[in-house]
Each structure stands twice: as C-alpha cells, then as structure tokens.
mmCIF file of C-alpha atoms in Angstrom:
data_model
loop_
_atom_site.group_PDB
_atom_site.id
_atom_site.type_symbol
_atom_site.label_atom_id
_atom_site.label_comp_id
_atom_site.label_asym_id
_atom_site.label_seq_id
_atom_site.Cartn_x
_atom_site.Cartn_y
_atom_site.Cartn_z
ATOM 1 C CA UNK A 118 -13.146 9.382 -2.304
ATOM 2 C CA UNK A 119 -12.709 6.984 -5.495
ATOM 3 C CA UNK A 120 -15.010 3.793 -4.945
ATOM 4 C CA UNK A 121 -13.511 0.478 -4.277
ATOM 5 C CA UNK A 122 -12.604 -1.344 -7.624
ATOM 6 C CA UNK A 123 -10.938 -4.470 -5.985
ATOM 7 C CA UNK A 124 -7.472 -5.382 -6.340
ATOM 8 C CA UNK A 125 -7.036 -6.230 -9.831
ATOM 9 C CA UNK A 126 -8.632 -3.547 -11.522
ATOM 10 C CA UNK A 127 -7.273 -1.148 -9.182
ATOM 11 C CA UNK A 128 -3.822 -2.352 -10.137
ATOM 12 C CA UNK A 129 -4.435 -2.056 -13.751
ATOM 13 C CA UNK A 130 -5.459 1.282 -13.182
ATOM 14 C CA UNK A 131 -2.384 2.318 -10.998
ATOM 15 C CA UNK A 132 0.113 0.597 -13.579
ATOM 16 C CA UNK A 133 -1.365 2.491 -16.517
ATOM 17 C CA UNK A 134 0.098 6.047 -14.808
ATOM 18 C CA UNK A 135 2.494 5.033 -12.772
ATOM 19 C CA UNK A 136 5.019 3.648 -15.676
ATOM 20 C CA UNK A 137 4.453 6.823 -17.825
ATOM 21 C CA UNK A 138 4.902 8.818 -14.562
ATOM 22 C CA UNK A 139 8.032 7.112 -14.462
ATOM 23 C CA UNK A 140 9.205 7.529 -18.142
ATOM 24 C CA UNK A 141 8.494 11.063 -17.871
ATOM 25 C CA UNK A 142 10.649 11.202 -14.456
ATOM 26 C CA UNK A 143 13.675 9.856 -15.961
ATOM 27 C CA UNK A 144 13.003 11.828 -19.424
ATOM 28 C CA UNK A 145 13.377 15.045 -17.329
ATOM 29 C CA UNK A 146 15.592 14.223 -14.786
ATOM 30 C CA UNK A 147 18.013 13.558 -17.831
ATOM 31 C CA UNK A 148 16.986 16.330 -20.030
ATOM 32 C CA UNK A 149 17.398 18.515 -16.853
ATOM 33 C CA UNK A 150 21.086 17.086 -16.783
ATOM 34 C CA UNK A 151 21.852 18.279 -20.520
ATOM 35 C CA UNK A 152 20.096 21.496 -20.639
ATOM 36 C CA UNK A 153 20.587 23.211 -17.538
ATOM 37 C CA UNK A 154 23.815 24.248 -15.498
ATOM 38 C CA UNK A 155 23.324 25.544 -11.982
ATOM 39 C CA UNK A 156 26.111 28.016 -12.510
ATOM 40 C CA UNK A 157 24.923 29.507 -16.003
ATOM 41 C CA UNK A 158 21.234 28.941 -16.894
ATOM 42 C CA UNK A 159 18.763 31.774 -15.872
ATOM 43 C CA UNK A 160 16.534 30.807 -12.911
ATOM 44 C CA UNK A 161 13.323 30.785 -14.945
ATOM 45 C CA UNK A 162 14.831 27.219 -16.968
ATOM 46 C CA UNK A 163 16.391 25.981 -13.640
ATOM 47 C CA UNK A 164 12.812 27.003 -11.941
ATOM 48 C CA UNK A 165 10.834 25.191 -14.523
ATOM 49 C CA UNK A 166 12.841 22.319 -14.770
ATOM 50 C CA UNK A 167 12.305 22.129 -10.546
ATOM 51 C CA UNK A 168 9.096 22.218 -11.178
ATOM 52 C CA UNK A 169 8.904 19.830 -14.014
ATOM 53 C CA UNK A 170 11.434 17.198 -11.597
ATOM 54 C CA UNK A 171 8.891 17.114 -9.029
ATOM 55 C CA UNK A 172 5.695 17.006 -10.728
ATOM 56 C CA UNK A 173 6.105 13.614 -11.621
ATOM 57 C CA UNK A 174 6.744 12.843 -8.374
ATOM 58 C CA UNK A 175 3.528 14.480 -6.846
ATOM 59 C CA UNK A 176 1.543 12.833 -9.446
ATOM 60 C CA UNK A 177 3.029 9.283 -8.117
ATOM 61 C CA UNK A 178 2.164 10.505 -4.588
ATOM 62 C CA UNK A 179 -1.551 10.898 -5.479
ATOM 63 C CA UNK A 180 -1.820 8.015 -7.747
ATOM 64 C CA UNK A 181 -0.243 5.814 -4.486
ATOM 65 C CA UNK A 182 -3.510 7.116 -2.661
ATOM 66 C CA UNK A 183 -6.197 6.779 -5.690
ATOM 67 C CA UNK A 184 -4.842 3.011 -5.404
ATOM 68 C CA UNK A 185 -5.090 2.743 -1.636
ATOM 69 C CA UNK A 186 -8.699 3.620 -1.972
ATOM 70 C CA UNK A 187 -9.460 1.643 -4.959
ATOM 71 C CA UNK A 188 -7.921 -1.154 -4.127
ATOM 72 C CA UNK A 189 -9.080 -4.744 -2.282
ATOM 73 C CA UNK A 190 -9.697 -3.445 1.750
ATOM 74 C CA UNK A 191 -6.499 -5.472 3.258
ATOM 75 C CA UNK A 192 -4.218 -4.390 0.567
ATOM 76 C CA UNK A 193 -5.334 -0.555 1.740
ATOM 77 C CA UNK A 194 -4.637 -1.501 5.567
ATOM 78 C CA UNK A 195 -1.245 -2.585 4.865
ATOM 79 C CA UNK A 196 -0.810 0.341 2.260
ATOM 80 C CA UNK A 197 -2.243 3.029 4.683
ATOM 81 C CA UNK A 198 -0.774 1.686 7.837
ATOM 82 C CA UNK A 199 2.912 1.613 6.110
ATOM 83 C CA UNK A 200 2.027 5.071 4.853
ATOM 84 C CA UNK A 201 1.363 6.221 8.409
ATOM 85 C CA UNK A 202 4.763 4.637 9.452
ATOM 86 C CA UNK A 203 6.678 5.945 7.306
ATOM 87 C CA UNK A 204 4.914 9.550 7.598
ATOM 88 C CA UNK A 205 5.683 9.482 11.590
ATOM 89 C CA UNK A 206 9.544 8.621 10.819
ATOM 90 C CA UNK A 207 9.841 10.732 7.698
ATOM 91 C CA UNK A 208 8.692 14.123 10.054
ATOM 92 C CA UNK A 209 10.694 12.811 13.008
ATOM 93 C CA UNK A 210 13.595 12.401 10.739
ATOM 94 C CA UNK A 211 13.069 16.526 9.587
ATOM 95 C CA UNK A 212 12.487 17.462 12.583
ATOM 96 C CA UNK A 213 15.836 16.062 14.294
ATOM 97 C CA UNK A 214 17.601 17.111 10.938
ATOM 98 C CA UNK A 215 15.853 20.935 11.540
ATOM 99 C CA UNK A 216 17.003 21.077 14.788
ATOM 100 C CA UNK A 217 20.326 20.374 14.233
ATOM 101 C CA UNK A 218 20.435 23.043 11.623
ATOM 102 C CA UNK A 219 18.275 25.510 13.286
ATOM 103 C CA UNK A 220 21.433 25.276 16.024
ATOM 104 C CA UNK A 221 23.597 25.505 13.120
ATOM 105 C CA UNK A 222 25.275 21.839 14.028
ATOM 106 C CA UNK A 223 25.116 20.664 10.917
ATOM 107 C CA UNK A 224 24.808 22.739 7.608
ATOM 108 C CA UNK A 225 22.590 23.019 5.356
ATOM 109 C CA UNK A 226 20.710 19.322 4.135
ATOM 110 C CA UNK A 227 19.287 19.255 1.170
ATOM 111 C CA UNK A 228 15.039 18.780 2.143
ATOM 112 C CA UNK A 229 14.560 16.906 -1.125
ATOM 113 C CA UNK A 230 16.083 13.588 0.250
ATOM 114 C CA UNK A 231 13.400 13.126 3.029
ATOM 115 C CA UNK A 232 11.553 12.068 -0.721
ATOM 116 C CA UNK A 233 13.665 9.184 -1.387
ATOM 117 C CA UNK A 234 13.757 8.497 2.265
ATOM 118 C CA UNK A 235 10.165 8.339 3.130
ATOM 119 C CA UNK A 236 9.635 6.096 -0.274
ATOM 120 C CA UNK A 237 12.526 3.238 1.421
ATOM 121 C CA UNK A 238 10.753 3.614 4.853
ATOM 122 C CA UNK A 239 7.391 3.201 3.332
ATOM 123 C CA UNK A 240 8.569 0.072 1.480
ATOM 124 C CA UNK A 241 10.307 -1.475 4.170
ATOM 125 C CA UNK A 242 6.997 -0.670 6.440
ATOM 126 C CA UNK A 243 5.011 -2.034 4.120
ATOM 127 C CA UNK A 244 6.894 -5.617 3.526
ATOM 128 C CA UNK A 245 7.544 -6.098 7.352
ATOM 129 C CA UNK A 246 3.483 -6.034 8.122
ATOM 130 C CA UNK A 247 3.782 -9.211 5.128
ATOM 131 C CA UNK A 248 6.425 -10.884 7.066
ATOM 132 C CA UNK A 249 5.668 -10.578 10.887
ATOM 133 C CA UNK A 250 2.690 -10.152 13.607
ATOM 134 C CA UNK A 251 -1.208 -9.878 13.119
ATOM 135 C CA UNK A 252 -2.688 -7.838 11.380
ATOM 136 C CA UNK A 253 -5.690 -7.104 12.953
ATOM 137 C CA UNK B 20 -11.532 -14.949 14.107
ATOM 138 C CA UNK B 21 -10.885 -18.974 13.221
ATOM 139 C CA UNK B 22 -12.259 -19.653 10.632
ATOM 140 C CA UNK B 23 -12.324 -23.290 7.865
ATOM 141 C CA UNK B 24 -11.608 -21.556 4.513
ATOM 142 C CA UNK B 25 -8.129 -23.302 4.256
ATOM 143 C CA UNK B 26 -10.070 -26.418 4.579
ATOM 144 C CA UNK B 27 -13.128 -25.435 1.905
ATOM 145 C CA UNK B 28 -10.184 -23.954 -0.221
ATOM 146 C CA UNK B 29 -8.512 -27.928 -0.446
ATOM 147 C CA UNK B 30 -11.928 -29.542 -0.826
ATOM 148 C CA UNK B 31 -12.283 -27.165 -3.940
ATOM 149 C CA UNK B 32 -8.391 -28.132 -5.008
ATOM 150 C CA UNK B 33 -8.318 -24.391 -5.202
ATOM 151 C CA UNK B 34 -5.024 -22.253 -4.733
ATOM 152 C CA UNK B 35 -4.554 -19.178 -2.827
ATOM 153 C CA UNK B 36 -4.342 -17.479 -6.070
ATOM 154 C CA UNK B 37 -7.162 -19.018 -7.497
ATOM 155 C CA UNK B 38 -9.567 -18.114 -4.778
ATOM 156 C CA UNK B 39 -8.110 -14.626 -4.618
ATOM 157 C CA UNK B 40 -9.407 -14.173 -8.256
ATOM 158 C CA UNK B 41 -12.930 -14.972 -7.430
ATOM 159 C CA UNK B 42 -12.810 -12.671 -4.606
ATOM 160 C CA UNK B 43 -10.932 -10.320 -6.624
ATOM 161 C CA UNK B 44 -9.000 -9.510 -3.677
ATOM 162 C CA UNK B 45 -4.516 -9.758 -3.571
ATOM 163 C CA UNK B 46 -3.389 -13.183 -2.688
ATOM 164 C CA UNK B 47 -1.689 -11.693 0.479
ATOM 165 C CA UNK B 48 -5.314 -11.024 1.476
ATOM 166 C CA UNK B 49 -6.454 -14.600 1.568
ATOM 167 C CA UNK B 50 -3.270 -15.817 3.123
ATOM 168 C CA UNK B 51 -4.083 -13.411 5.926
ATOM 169 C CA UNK B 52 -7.687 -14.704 6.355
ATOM 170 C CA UNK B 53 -7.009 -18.046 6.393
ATOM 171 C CA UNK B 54 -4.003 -17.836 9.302
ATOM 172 C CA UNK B 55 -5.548 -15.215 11.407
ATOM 173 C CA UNK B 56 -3.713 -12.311 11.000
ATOM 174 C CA UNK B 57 -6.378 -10.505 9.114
ATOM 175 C CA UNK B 58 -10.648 -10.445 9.830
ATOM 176 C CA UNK B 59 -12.115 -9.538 6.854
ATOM 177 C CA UNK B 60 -15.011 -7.072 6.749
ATOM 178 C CA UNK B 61 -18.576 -8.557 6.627
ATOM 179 C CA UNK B 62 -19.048 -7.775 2.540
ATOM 180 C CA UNK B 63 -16.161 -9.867 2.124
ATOM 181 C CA UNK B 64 -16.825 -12.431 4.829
ATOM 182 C CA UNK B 65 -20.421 -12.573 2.740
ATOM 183 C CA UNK B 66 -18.306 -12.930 -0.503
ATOM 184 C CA UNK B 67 -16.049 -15.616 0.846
ATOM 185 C CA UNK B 68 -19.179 -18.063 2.325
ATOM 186 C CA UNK B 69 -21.449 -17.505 -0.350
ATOM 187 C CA UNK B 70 -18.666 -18.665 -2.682
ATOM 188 C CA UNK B 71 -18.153 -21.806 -0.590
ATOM 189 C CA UNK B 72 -22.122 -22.279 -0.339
ATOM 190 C CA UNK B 73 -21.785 -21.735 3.540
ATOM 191 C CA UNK B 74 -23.339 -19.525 6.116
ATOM 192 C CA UNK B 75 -20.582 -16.534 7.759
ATOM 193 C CA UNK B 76 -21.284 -19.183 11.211
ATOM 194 C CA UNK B 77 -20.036 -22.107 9.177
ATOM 195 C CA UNK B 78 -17.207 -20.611 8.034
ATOM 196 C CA UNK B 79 -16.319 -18.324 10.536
ATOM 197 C CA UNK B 80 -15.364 -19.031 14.257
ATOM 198 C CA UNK B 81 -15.804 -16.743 17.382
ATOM 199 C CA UNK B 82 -13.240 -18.289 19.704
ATOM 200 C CA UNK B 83 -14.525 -16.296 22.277
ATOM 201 C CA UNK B 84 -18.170 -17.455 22.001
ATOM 202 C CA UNK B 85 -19.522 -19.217 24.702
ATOM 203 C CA UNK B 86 -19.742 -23.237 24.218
ATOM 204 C CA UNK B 87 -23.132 -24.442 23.565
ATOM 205 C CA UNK B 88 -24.838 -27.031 25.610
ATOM 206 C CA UNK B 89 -25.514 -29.087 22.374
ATOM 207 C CA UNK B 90 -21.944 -29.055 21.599
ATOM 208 C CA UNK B 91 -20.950 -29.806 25.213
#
C-alpha cells in the first residue's frame, strides 16, 4: 500500500496522470473512429484498438485507488465508502441486467456501459456523503 | 466528539482553507471536524491541538464522559 502523502500532494500526484490518461483516452477513442470500421478492418486492429480504448481507462481505475490511499484520511473515507456504493449498485445493476438476458427478456446489452455507469454512481455517492448525514 | 476548533480557528482569524493547509488535509475535512460529522484519527487530533497549542482534552469533548465533581 502507497504511504499517506496528505491531500495536497496526493492531488498533485493524481492530476499529473490523470489529465494525460485523459488526453490519451480521447486521442484513441478518436483515432479508433477514423481508422477502424467494424464491418471491414481485420480483428487484430479492431482487437488492439479494444485494448488500447480501455487501457486508459484501467489506468484511471488504479490511479483513483493510489489517490485514495495517498490522500488526507477523510478524503479516503468518503472516496472508499462512495467506491463501495457504487460497487454494490454497479453488480446489482449486472446482475438484474444478466438475468434478464440469461432468460432472454431483453437482448443482448452492451457490458461496457456498467463503466460509465458505475463512474455517475460513484460521483453522485461521493457528493451526497458532502451534502447530508454524519460521517462517522 | 464536540470539540472548540471552530472557536480556536476565529481566535486565529484563520479560514477553513487556511487551517486545512497547515494540516495539509482537504477543506471538506476540517468542515467535518468542526460540525461533528467526522472524528478525526488521533495523529490528526495530535496535529490539530498541537497547532492550536492545546492538549487533545482541551480541544476535544467526550459528550458522553461522566461530569466531574469540580465542574459540578
């Protein structure tokens, strides 16, 4: 586990990858969108450029956890108690979708949007604990 | 935990933000100290009175403590 570094360098640290991480995100999201066609392009270039999509994201994913340990000890309740949250919802939310297709209810839905969706339940989580009830 | 850093804060004419800093802690953090809804941990409750020049009993509160006979 990293050792505590307190808030603000912790958040110098986290902004100094996370905006590249971003950069990088968009730069091959829209790359993706000019070089490869789903219909056409051998799976090898559609494969890499999967691959390629979602690394940025996985690195974002590890560098939201380097700064929940680095960071100032309340700032890493609220982050790991909204991370929690939004863990518990994200699975119930694939497991009620994956039932419903495993009975063939609804067709198939597409697993990467549980991303997106445990990011905006996360956030949300993670503003309410700032605006209501005790903490601890 | 009650505790009198809002009132050490204003004798300092410090801001939220200000004391943050010398805590190096968010400013959400000492917001939540100071109204309850957060207990710090005792490095940080250490941090906070030595800052002030206080003992952790001066500036932290056990409501459920019982009531001393000197302060009855």
């Amino acid at each position: 586990m990293a050792h505590q570094l307190g808030f603000n360098a912790a958040k110098k640290r986290y902004q100094r990858l996370y905006w590249p991480a971003v950069a990088a995100y968009v730069a091959i999201c829209l790359g993706g969108a000019v070089i490869v066609n789903k219909d056409t392009s051998p799976v090898w270039l559609t494969a890499t450029f999967s691959v390629l999509t979602a690394a940025p994201l996985v690195f974002m994913m590890w560098l939201m956890l380097r700064h929940s340990e680095e960071t100032d000890e309340y700032t890493r309740l609220r982050q790991l108690k909204a991370f929690a949250r939004s863990a518990c919802i994200t699975l119930s939310a694939i497991w009620v979708v994956g039932s419903f297709q495993l009975w063939d209810v609804v067709p198939g839905v597409n697993v990467f949007w549980f991303g997106p969706f445990f990011l905006l339940v996360y956030g949300l989580n993670y503003c309410a604990d700032n605006l209501f009830g005790k903490t601890v | 935990m009650e505790n009198i850093i809002r009132t050490l804060r204003a004798e300092q004419g410090w801001s939220q933000a200000a004391l943050a800093e010398q805590l190096d802690v968010s400013r959400q953090s000492v917001n939540a100290i100071e109204t309850g809804k957060y207990d710090p941990s005792l490095p940080l409750a250490f941090a906070i009175a030595r800052l002030f020049g206080k003992s952790i009993e001066e500036v932290f509160q056990d409501p459920a403590a019982p009531v001393s006979k000197a302060a009855e």
